[in-house]
């Protein structure tokens, strides 16, 4: 049985959009022999991260049951890393995860979210935003004492043009307990100014993927730096996935439309028709 990998999405996409956005990453992992699942963060990452971690725990259990695997590997993007680490530390996941690979992870938050929390009325009430601000109570608790919780093997990657995780060092974890179970990789440190890898594009980056491969294989991380066409998703995979999502949306829309057409009849049959025999439409 192939090793299961769960891709934990960042904030923003619904499940259907996450299926499209992470399709290229999924295909690359499948090409390397993994059984891959995409988990879209509930509520587009706007709500409590601890609540999202409960949903993620359910996903892990479903995957473990389906595959029979004792442990899963996780490749997380942005806020998905906070969800995965919350699950590992406080949700009983430390014995169920082998690797956690973070792409542009908000391990120590972002100054942008901190500013929004301070000056935009608590991120306009968006809890998921306020929780990933640098120095937030949520992150302070998550990072207290031990960044690299359990026997999980951690790897963190940050692009040279990441515009969301500010400062870039906030993407990294510290080996506070001397367990040597964490690797931090700044793409610019190994590849220089090219390729340009931003916060979104890191999920499509061939350069970053070379690091993912090595991290999951427990190898030293030496990036294969791709200078041109690095962070573009495979258009064939994306179009195919988008077509599937559009068909789901169309099917859902047709179902809703038919439901609205039948609503008056259903209301009548459920009230008058249920009381007076023979009066159902």
PDB file of C-alpha atoms in Angstrom:
ATOM      1  CA  UNK A   1       0.000   0.000   0.000  1.00  0.00           C
ATOM      2  CA  UNK A   2       1.332   3.427  -0.980  1.00  0.00           C
ATOM      3  CA  UNK A   3       2.131   5.816   1.844  1.00  0.00           C
ATOM      4  CA  UNK A   4      -0.722   8.294   2.371  1.00  0.00           C
ATOM      5  CA  UNK A   5      -0.044  12.012   2.070  1.00  0.00           C
ATOM      6  CA  UNK A   6      -2.597  14.657   3.033  1.00  0.00           C
ATOM      7  CA  UNK A   7      -2.271  18.100   1.459  1.00  0.00           C
ATOM      8  CA  UNK A   8      -3.590  20.636   3.981  1.00  0.00           C
ATOM      9  CA  UNK A   9      -4.694  23.790   2.179  1.00  0.00           C
ATOM     10  CA  UNK A  10      -4.025  27.342   3.154  1.00  0.00           C
ATOM     11  CA  UNK A  11      -6.726  29.905   3.850  1.00  0.00           C
ATOM     12  CA  UNK A  12      -8.984  31.035   1.041  1.00  0.00           C
ATOM     13  CA  UNK A  13     -10.150  28.113  -1.066  1.00  0.00           C
ATOM     14  CA  UNK A  14     -13.243  26.026  -0.540  1.00  0.00           C
ATOM     15  CA  UNK A  15     -12.796  22.275  -0.866  1.00  0.00           C
ATOM     16  CA  UNK A  16     -13.657  22.378  -4.572  1.00  0.00           C
ATOM     17  CA  UNK A  17     -11.206  25.198  -5.234  1.00  0.00           C
ATOM     18  CA  UNK A  18      -8.527  23.433  -3.174  1.00  0.00           C
ATOM     19  CA  UNK A  19      -9.021  20.357  -5.357  1.00  0.00           C
ATOM     20  CA  UNK A  20      -8.126  22.462  -8.385  1.00  0.00           C
ATOM     21  CA  UNK A  21      -5.385  24.569  -6.811  1.00  0.00           C
ATOM     22  CA  UNK A  22      -3.405  21.629  -5.416  1.00  0.00           C
ATOM     23  CA  UNK A  23      -3.998  19.278  -8.350  1.00  0.00           C
ATOM     24  CA  UNK A  24      -0.476  19.662  -9.747  1.00  0.00           C
ATOM     25  CA  UNK A  25       1.098  18.992  -6.360  1.00  0.00           C
ATOM     26  CA  UNK A  26      -1.167  15.976  -5.954  1.00  0.00           C
ATOM     27  CA  UNK A  27      -0.158  14.584  -9.350  1.00  0.00           C
ATOM     28  CA  UNK A  28       3.538  15.033  -8.608  1.00  0.00           C
ATOM     29  CA  UNK A  29       3.185  13.155  -5.333  1.00  0.00           C
ATOM     30  CA  UNK A  30       1.161  10.408  -6.988  1.00  0.00           C
ATOM     31  CA  UNK A  31       3.889  10.124  -9.614  1.00  0.00           C
ATOM     32  CA  UNK A  32       6.298   9.381  -6.769  1.00  0.00           C
ATOM     33  CA  UNK A  33       4.070   6.573  -5.546  1.00  0.00           C
ATOM     34  CA  UNK A  34       2.079   8.226  -2.758  1.00  0.00           C
ATOM     35  CA  UNK A  35      -1.643   7.937  -2.111  1.00  0.00           C
ATOM     36  CA  UNK A  36      -2.701  11.580  -1.967  1.00  0.00           C
ATOM     37  CA  UNK A  37      -5.674  13.366  -0.413  1.00  0.00           C
ATOM     38  CA  UNK A  38      -6.502  17.076  -0.494  1.00  0.00           C
ATOM     39  CA  UNK A  39      -8.085  18.637   2.590  1.00  0.00           C
ATOM     40  CA  UNK A  40      -9.632  22.087   2.177  1.00  0.00           C
ATOM     41  CA  UNK A  41      -9.615  24.154   5.352  1.00  0.00           C
ATOM     42  CA  UNK A  42     -13.217  24.636   6.613  1.00  0.00           C
ATOM     43  CA  UNK A  43     -14.752  28.076   6.303  1.00  0.00           C
ATOM     44  CA  UNK A  44     -11.907  29.125   4.003  1.00  0.00           C
ATOM     45  CA  UNK A  45      -9.672  29.568   7.045  1.00  0.00           C
ATOM     46  CA  UNK A  46     -11.658  32.473   8.470  1.00  0.00           C
ATOM     47  CA  UNK A  47     -12.717  30.732  11.667  1.00  0.00           C
ATOM     48  CA  UNK A  48     -10.976  29.276  14.714  1.00  0.00           C
ATOM     49  CA  UNK A  49      -7.901  27.227  13.779  1.00  0.00           C
ATOM     50  CA  UNK A  50      -8.456  24.853  16.694  1.00  0.00           C
ATOM     51  CA  UNK A  51     -11.885  24.077  15.261  1.00  0.00           C
ATOM     52  CA  UNK A  52     -10.333  23.428  11.860  1.00  0.00           C
ATOM     53  CA  UNK A  53      -7.860  21.063  13.531  1.00  0.00           C
ATOM     54  CA  UNK A  54     -10.772  18.963  14.770  1.00  0.00           C
ATOM     55  CA  UNK A  55     -11.996  18.620  11.191  1.00  0.00           C
ATOM     56  CA  UNK A  56      -8.466  17.771  10.091  1.00  0.00           C
ATOM     57  CA  UNK A  57      -8.277  15.067  12.751  1.00  0.00           C
ATOM     58  CA  UNK A  58     -11.386  13.483  11.232  1.00  0.00           C
ATOM     59  CA  UNK A  59      -9.684  13.545   7.827  1.00  0.00           C
ATOM     60  CA  UNK A  60      -6.586  11.836   9.193  1.00  0.00           C
ATOM     61  CA  UNK A  61      -8.706   9.109  10.778  1.00  0.00           C
ATOM     62  CA  UNK A  62     -10.603   8.567   7.520  1.00  0.00           C
ATOM     63  CA  UNK A  63      -7.329   8.212   5.606  1.00  0.00           C
ATOM     64  CA  UNK A  64      -5.797   5.871   8.178  1.00  0.00           C
ATOM     65  CA  UNK A  65      -8.907   3.709   8.112  1.00  0.00           C
ATOM     66  CA  UNK A  66      -9.032   3.614   4.304  1.00  0.00           C
ATOM     67  CA  UNK A  67      -5.344   2.850   3.818  1.00  0.00           C
ATOM     68  CA  UNK A  68      -4.600   0.848   6.949  1.00  0.00           C
ATOM     69  CA  UNK A  69      -1.593   3.080   7.574  1.00  0.00           C
ATOM     70  CA  UNK A  70      -0.487   3.735  11.139  1.00  0.00           C
ATOM     71  CA  UNK A  71       0.841   7.184  10.213  1.00  0.00           C
ATOM     72  CA  UNK A  72       0.270   9.753   7.486  1.00  0.00           C
ATOM     73  CA  UNK A  73       2.536  12.366   5.932  1.00  0.00           C
ATOM     74  CA  UNK A  74       1.293  15.943   5.665  1.00  0.00           C
ATOM     75  CA  UNK A  75       2.238  18.627   3.161  1.00  0.00           C
ATOM     76  CA  UNK A  76       0.726  21.858   4.420  1.00  0.00           C
ATOM     77  CA  UNK A  77       0.457  25.282   2.835  1.00  0.00           C
ATOM     78  CA  UNK A  78       0.395  28.553   4.767  1.00  0.00           C
ATOM     79  CA  UNK A  79      -2.348  28.435   7.416  1.00  0.00           C
ATOM     80  CA  UNK A  80      -2.721  24.712   6.849  1.00  0.00           C
ATOM     81  CA  UNK A  81       0.526  24.344   8.793  1.00  0.00           C
ATOM     82  CA  UNK A  82      -0.996  25.960  11.873  1.00  0.00           C
ATOM     83  CA  UNK A  83      -3.930  23.554  11.622  1.00  0.00           C
ATOM     84  CA  UNK A  84      -1.648  20.536  11.289  1.00  0.00           C
ATOM     85  CA  UNK A  85       0.577  21.595  14.191  1.00  0.00           C
ATOM     86  CA  UNK A  86      -2.468  22.272  16.367  1.00  0.00           C
ATOM     87  CA  UNK A  87      -3.658  18.741  15.574  1.00  0.00           C
ATOM     88  CA  UNK A  88      -0.258  17.216  16.310  1.00  0.00           C
ATOM     89  CA  UNK A  89       0.227  19.001  19.632  1.00  0.00           C
ATOM     90  CA  UNK A  90      -3.252  19.305  21.067  1.00  0.00           C
ATOM     91  CA  UNK A  91      -5.388  16.925  18.979  1.00  0.00           C
ATOM     92  CA  UNK A  92      -3.663  13.621  19.621  1.00  0.00           C
ATOM     93  CA  UNK A  93      -1.868  13.557  16.276  1.00  0.00           C
ATOM     94  CA  UNK A  94       1.755  13.249  17.393  1.00  0.00           C
ATOM     95  CA  UNK A  95       1.706   9.468  17.070  1.00  0.00           C
ATOM     96  CA  UNK A  96      -0.203   9.490  13.784  1.00  0.00           C
ATOM     97  CA  UNK A  97       2.028  11.750  11.673  1.00  0.00           C
ATOM     98  CA  UNK A  98       5.392  10.799  10.217  1.00  0.00           C
ATOM     99  CA  UNK A  99       6.384  13.953   8.300  1.00  0.00           C
ATOM    100  CA  UNK A 100       5.018  17.494   8.337  1.00  0.00           C
ATOM    101  CA  UNK A 101       6.297  19.511   5.383  1.00  0.00           C
ATOM    102  CA  UNK A 102       5.317  23.175   5.449  1.00  0.00           C
ATOM    103  CA  UNK A 103       5.159  25.367   2.351  1.00  0.00           C
ATOM    104  CA  UNK A 104       5.240  29.076   3.279  1.00  0.00           C
ATOM    105  CA  UNK A 105       4.044  28.083   6.759  1.00  0.00           C
ATOM    106  CA  UNK A 106       2.862  30.608   9.318  1.00  0.00           C
ATOM    107  CA  UNK A 107       4.725  28.936  12.169  1.00  0.00           C
ATOM    108  CA  UNK A 108       5.461  32.194  13.959  1.00  0.00           C
ATOM    109  CA  UNK A 109       2.804  34.209  12.140  1.00  0.00           C
ATOM    110  CA  UNK A 110       2.890  37.233   9.898  1.00  0.00           C
ATOM    111  CA  UNK A 111       3.359  40.887  10.684  1.00  0.00           C
ATOM    112  CA  UNK A 112       0.652  41.671   8.123  1.00  0.00           C
ATOM    113  CA  UNK A 113      -1.918  39.790  10.196  1.00  0.00           C
ATOM    114  CA  UNK A 114      -0.562  41.432  13.346  1.00  0.00           C
ATOM    115  CA  UNK A 115      -1.071  44.885  11.804  1.00  0.00           C
ATOM    116  CA  UNK A 116      -4.565  43.956  10.601  1.00  0.00           C
ATOM    117  CA  UNK A 117      -5.431  42.670  14.059  1.00  0.00           C
ATOM    118  CA  UNK A 118      -4.291  45.895  15.689  1.00  0.00           C
ATOM    119  CA  UNK A 119      -5.595  48.499  13.235  1.00  0.00           C
ATOM    120  CA  UNK A 120      -8.531  46.784  11.488  1.00  0.00           C
ATOM    121  CA  UNK A 121     -10.703  46.050  14.510  1.00  0.00           C
ATOM    122  CA  UNK A 122      -9.227  42.627  15.200  1.00  0.00           C
ATOM    123  CA  UNK A 123      -8.880  41.617  11.545  1.00  0.00           C
ATOM    124  CA  UNK A 124     -12.500  42.775  11.058  1.00  0.00           C
ATOM    125  CA  UNK A 125     -13.550  39.985  13.373  1.00  0.00           C
ATOM    126  CA  UNK A 126     -11.892  37.231  11.312  1.00  0.00           C
ATOM    127  CA  UNK A 127     -10.546  34.855  13.944  1.00  0.00           C
ATOM    128  CA  UNK A 128      -8.315  32.882  11.600  1.00  0.00           C
ATOM    129  CA  UNK A 129      -6.536  36.112  10.658  1.00  0.00           C
ATOM    130  CA  UNK A 130      -5.970  37.336  14.211  1.00  0.00           C
ATOM    131  CA  UNK A 131      -4.644  33.916  15.252  1.00  0.00           C
ATOM    132  CA  UNK A 132      -1.811  33.973  12.685  1.00  0.00           C
ATOM    133  CA  UNK A 133      -0.572  37.440  13.596  1.00  0.00           C
ATOM    134  CA  UNK A 134       2.984  37.538  14.915  1.00  0.00           C
ATOM    135  CA  UNK A 135       2.926  37.120  18.686  1.00  0.00           C
ATOM    136  CA  UNK A 136      -0.740  36.091  18.890  1.00  0.00           C
ATOM    137  CA  UNK A 137      -1.961  34.194  21.942  1.00  0.00           C
ATOM    138  CA  UNK A 138      -2.780  31.255  19.687  1.00  0.00           C
ATOM    139  CA  UNK A 139       0.754  30.995  18.275  1.00  0.00           C
ATOM    140  CA  UNK A 140       2.389  31.652  21.638  1.00  0.00           C
ATOM    141  CA  UNK A 141       0.570  28.660  23.063  1.00  0.00           C
ATOM    142  CA  UNK A 142       1.303  26.512  20.006  1.00  0.00           C
ATOM    143  CA  UNK A 143       5.035  27.294  20.153  1.00  0.00           C
ATOM    144  CA  UNK A 144       5.499  27.274  23.910  1.00  0.00           C
ATOM    145  CA  UNK A 145       8.335  25.036  25.069  1.00  0.00           C
ATOM    146  CA  UNK A 146       8.615  22.880  21.968  1.00  0.00           C
ATOM    147  CA  UNK A 147       8.101  23.894  18.335  1.00  0.00           C
ATOM    148  CA  UNK A 148       8.658  20.403  16.941  1.00  0.00           C
ATOM    149  CA  UNK A 149       6.222  18.412  19.006  1.00  0.00           C
ATOM    150  CA  UNK A 150       6.449  14.613  19.211  1.00  0.00           C
ATOM    151  CA  UNK A 151       8.463  12.294  16.984  1.00  0.00           C
ATOM    152  CA  UNK A 152       7.258  13.996  13.808  1.00  0.00           C
ATOM    153  CA  UNK A 153       9.900  15.006  11.253  1.00  0.00           C
ATOM    154  CA  UNK A 154       9.452  18.650  10.253  1.00  0.00           C
ATOM    155  CA  UNK A 155      10.608  20.569   7.172  1.00  0.00           C
ATOM    156  CA  UNK A 156       9.736  24.175   6.356  1.00  0.00           C
ATOM    157  CA  UNK A 157      10.186  25.985   3.033  1.00  0.00           C
ATOM    158  CA  UNK A 158       9.893  29.711   2.352  1.00  0.00           C
ATOM    159  CA  UNK A 159      10.144  31.374  -1.067  1.00  0.00           C
ATOM    160  CA  UNK A 160      12.395  34.288  -1.885  1.00  0.00           C
ATOM    161  CA  UNK A 161       9.419  36.441  -2.911  1.00  0.00           C
ATOM    162  CA  UNK A 162       6.894  35.443  -0.250  1.00  0.00           C
ATOM    163  CA  UNK A 163       4.667  38.447   0.349  1.00  0.00           C
ATOM    164  CA  UNK A 164       2.504  37.015   3.139  1.00  0.00           C
ATOM    165  CA  UNK A 165       4.832  35.507   5.738  1.00  0.00           C
ATOM    166  CA  UNK A 166       6.621  38.631   6.926  1.00  0.00           C
ATOM    167  CA  UNK A 167       9.352  38.426   8.120  1.00  0.00           C
ATOM    168  CA  UNK A 168      10.399  35.279   6.261  1.00  0.00           C
ATOM    169  CA  UNK A 169      12.077  33.813   9.346  1.00  0.00           C
ATOM    170  CA  UNK A 170       8.604  33.404  10.856  1.00  0.00           C
ATOM    171  CA  UNK A 171       8.148  30.412   8.559  1.00  0.00           C
ATOM    172  CA  UNK A 172      10.788  28.484  10.479  1.00  0.00           C
ATOM    173  CA  UNK A 173      10.626  26.304  13.563  1.00  0.00           C
ATOM    174  CA  UNK A 174      13.199  26.008  16.329  1.00  0.00           C
ATOM    175  CA  UNK A 175      14.623  22.747  17.616  1.00  0.00           C
ATOM    176  CA  UNK A 176      14.234  23.804  21.242  1.00  0.00           C
ATOM    177  CA  UNK A 177      14.616  20.297  22.634  1.00  0.00           C
ATOM    178  CA  UNK A 178      17.653  19.274  20.573  1.00  0.00           C
ATOM    179  CA  UNK A 179      15.754  16.441  18.871  1.00  0.00           C
ATOM    180  CA  UNK A 180      17.195  17.233  15.428  1.00  0.00           C
ATOM    181  CA  UNK A 181      13.831  16.575  13.829  1.00  0.00           C
ATOM    182  CA  UNK A 182      13.480  19.880  11.954  1.00  0.00           C
ATOM    183  CA  UNK A 183      14.904  21.392   8.766  1.00  0.00           C
ATOM    184  CA  UNK A 184      14.365  24.997   7.666  1.00  0.00           C
ATOM    185  CA  UNK A 185      14.962  25.855   4.014  1.00  0.00           C
ATOM    186  CA  UNK A 186      15.053  29.352   2.568  1.00  0.00           C
ATOM    187  CA  UNK A 187      14.870  28.858  -1.188  1.00  0.00           C
ATOM    188  CA  UNK A 188      16.943  31.986  -1.820  1.00  0.00           C
ATOM    189  CA  UNK A 189      19.677  30.535   0.372  1.00  0.00           C
ATOM    190  CA  UNK A 190      20.170  27.605  -1.990  1.00  0.00           C
ATOM    191  CA  UNK A 191      18.974  29.019  -5.308  1.00  0.00           C
ATOM    192  CA  UNK A 192      19.593  32.758  -5.149  1.00  0.00           C
ATOM    193  CA  UNK A 193      17.179  35.206  -6.779  1.00  0.00           C
ATOM    194  CA  UNK A 194      15.872  32.667  -9.283  1.00  0.00           C
ATOM    195  CA  UNK A 195      13.454  31.007  -9.380  1.00  0.00           C
ATOM    196  CA  UNK A 196      11.018  33.590  -8.036  1.00  0.00           C
ATOM    197  CA  UNK A 197       8.819  31.726  -5.550  1.00  0.00           C
ATOM    198  CA  UNK A 198       5.976  33.618  -3.895  1.00  0.00           C
ATOM    199  CA  UNK A 199       3.456  32.666  -1.235  1.00  0.00           C
ATOM    200  CA  UNK A 200       0.888  31.201  -3.619  1.00  0.00           C
ATOM    201  CA  UNK A 201       3.209  29.813  -6.269  1.00  0.00           C
ATOM    202  CA  UNK A 202       5.254  27.749  -3.834  1.00  0.00           C
ATOM    203  CA  UNK A 203       2.545  25.080  -4.024  1.00  0.00           C
ATOM    204  CA  UNK A 204       3.305  24.736  -7.749  1.00  0.00           C
ATOM    205  CA  UNK A 205       7.055  25.256  -7.572  1.00  0.00           C
ATOM    206  CA  UNK A 206       9.217  22.501  -9.061  1.00  0.00           C
ATOM    207  CA  UNK A 207      12.106  23.736  -6.950  1.00  0.00           C
ATOM    208  CA  UNK A 208      10.100  23.481  -3.728  1.00  0.00           C
ATOM    209  CA  UNK A 209       8.819  20.085  -4.796  1.00  0.00           C
ATOM    210  CA  UNK A 210      12.350  18.750  -5.074  1.00  0.00           C
ATOM    211  CA  UNK A 211      12.669  19.618  -1.378  1.00  0.00           C
ATOM    212  CA  UNK A 212       9.357  17.951  -0.559  1.00  0.00           C
ATOM    213  CA  UNK A 213      10.597  14.757  -2.212  1.00  0.00           C
ATOM    214  CA  UNK A 214      13.765  14.753  -0.138  1.00  0.00           C
ATOM    215  CA  UNK A 215      11.989  15.609   3.119  1.00  0.00           C
ATOM    216  CA  UNK A 216       9.494  12.767   2.724  1.00  0.00           C
ATOM    217  CA  UNK A 217      12.342  10.391   1.874  1.00  0.00           C
ATOM    218  CA  UNK A 218      14.388  11.446   4.945  1.00  0.00           C
ATOM    219  CA  UNK A 219      17.192  12.744   2.746  1.00  0.00           C
ATOM    220  CA  UNK A 220      19.285  15.902   3.172  1.00  0.00           C
ATOM    221  CA  UNK A 221      17.539  18.747   1.395  1.00  0.00           C
ATOM    222  CA  UNK A 222      19.475  20.030  -1.590  1.00  0.00           C
ATOM    223  CA  UNK A 223      17.073  21.855  -3.895  1.00  0.00           C
ATOM    224  CA  UNK A 224      17.026  21.279  -7.640  1.00  0.00           C
ATOM    225  CA  UNK A 225      16.868  24.957  -8.581  1.00  0.00           C
ATOM    226  CA  UNK A 226      14.758  25.524 -11.690  1.00  0.00           C
ATOM    227  CA  UNK A 227      15.424  28.948 -13.199  1.00  0.00           C
ATOM    228  CA  UNK A 228      12.641  29.214 -15.793  1.00  0.00           C
ATOM    229  CA  UNK A 229       8.986  28.157 -15.648  1.00  0.00           C
ATOM    230  CA  UNK A 230       9.362  27.006 -12.065  1.00  0.00           C
ATOM    231  CA  UNK A 231       6.097  27.823 -10.359  1.00  0.00           C
ATOM    232  CA  UNK A 232       3.490  27.239 -13.017  1.00  0.00           C
ATOM    233  CA  UNK A 233       0.964  24.508 -12.448  1.00  0.00           C
ATOM    234  CA  UNK A 234       0.572  21.820 -15.096  1.00  0.00           C
ATOM    235  CA  UNK A 235      -2.272  23.296 -17.205  1.00  0.00           C
ATOM    236  CA  UNK A 236      -3.522  19.853 -18.215  1.00  0.00           C
ATOM    237  CA  UNK A 237      -3.992  18.753 -14.610  1.00  0.00           C
ATOM    238  CA  UNK A 238      -5.585  22.033 -13.592  1.00  0.00           C
ATOM    239  CA  UNK A 239      -8.008  22.110 -16.525  1.00  0.00           C
ATOM    240  CA  UNK A 240      -9.027  18.511 -15.933  1.00  0.00           C
ATOM    241  CA  UNK A 241      -9.646  19.166 -12.239  1.00  0.00           C
ATOM    242  CA  UNK A 242     -11.456  22.436 -12.989  1.00  0.00           C
ATOM    243  CA  UNK A 243     -13.746  20.611 -15.413  1.00  0.00           C
ATOM    244  CA  UNK A 244     -14.663  18.118 -12.688  1.00  0.00           C
ATOM    245  CA  UNK A 245     -15.361  20.904 -10.189  1.00  0.00           C
ATOM    246  CA  UNK A 246     -17.467  22.822 -12.722  1.00  0.00           C
ATOM    247  CA  UNK A 247     -19.496  19.688 -13.408  1.00  0.00           C
ATOM    248  CA  UNK A 248     -20.083  19.245  -9.668  1.00  0.00           C
ATOM    249  CA  UNK A 249     -21.166  22.864  -9.414  1.00  0.00           C
ATOM    250  CA  UNK A 250     -23.495  22.440 -12.397  1.00  0.00           C
ATOM    251  CA  UNK A 251     -25.018  19.294 -10.947  1.00  0.00           C
ATOM    252  CA  UNK A 252     -25.498  21.057  -7.622  1.00  0.00           C
ATOM    253  CA  UNK A 253     -27.030  24.063  -9.355  1.00  0.00           C
ATOM    254  CA  UNK A 254     -29.469  21.893 -11.299  1.00  0.00           C
ATOM    255  CA  UNK A 255     -30.448  20.133  -8.092  1.00  0.00           C
ATOM    256  CA  UNK A 256     -31.053  23.422  -6.304  1.00  0.00           C
ATOM    257  CA  UNK A 257     -33.057  24.774  -9.244  1.00  0.00           C
ATOM    258  CA  UNK A 258     -35.247  21.676  -9.370  1.00  0.00           C
ATOM    259  CA  UNK A 259     -35.695  21.892  -5.619  1.00  0.00           C
ATOM    260  CA  UNK A 260     -36.920  25.496  -5.912  1.00  0.00           C
ATOM    261  CA  UNK A 261     -39.342  24.519  -8.682  1.00  0.00           C
ATOM    262  CA  UNK A 262     -40.761  21.748  -6.524  1.00  0.00           C
ATOM    263  CA  UNK A 263     -40.850  23.818  -3.342  1.00  0.00           C
ATOM    264  CA  UNK A 264     -44.506  25.001  -3.650  1.00  0.00           C
ATOM    265  CA  UNK A 265     -45.716  21.482  -4.349  1.00  0.00           C
ATOM    266  CA  UNK A 266     -43.704  20.015  -1.497  1.00  0.00           C
ATOM    267  CA  UNK A 267     -45.020  22.653   0.895  1.00  0.00           C
ATOM    268  CA  UNK A 268     -48.604  21.956  -0.200  1.00  0.00           C
ATOM    269  CA  UNK A 269     -48.244  18.185   0.038  1.00  0.00           C
ATOM    270  CA  UNK A 270     -46.568  18.485   3.435  1.00  0.00           C
ATOM    271  CA  UNK A 271     -49.335  20.651   4.898  1.00  0.00           C
ATOM    272  CA  UNK A 272     -52.745  20.603   3.228  1.00  0.00           C
ATOM    273  CA  UNK A 273     -52.145  17.342   1.377  1.00  0.00           C
ATOM    274  CA  UNK A 274     -51.050  15.624   4.548  1.00  0.00           C
ATOM    275  CA  UNK A 275     -54.265  16.601   6.340  1.00  0.00           C
ATOM    276  CA  UNK A 276     -56.848  16.173   3.584  1.00  0.00           C
ATOM    277  CA  UNK A 277     -56.701  12.838   1.748  1.00  0.00           C
ATOM    278  CA  UNK A 278     -56.651  13.131  -2.028  1.00  0.00           C
ATOM    279  CA  UNK A 279     -55.494  16.757  -2.024  1.00  0.00           C
ATOM    280  CA  UNK A 280     -51.849  16.041  -2.751  1.00  0.00           C
ATOM    281  CA  UNK A 281     -50.596  17.495  -6.041  1.00  0.00           C
TER     282      UNK A 281
END
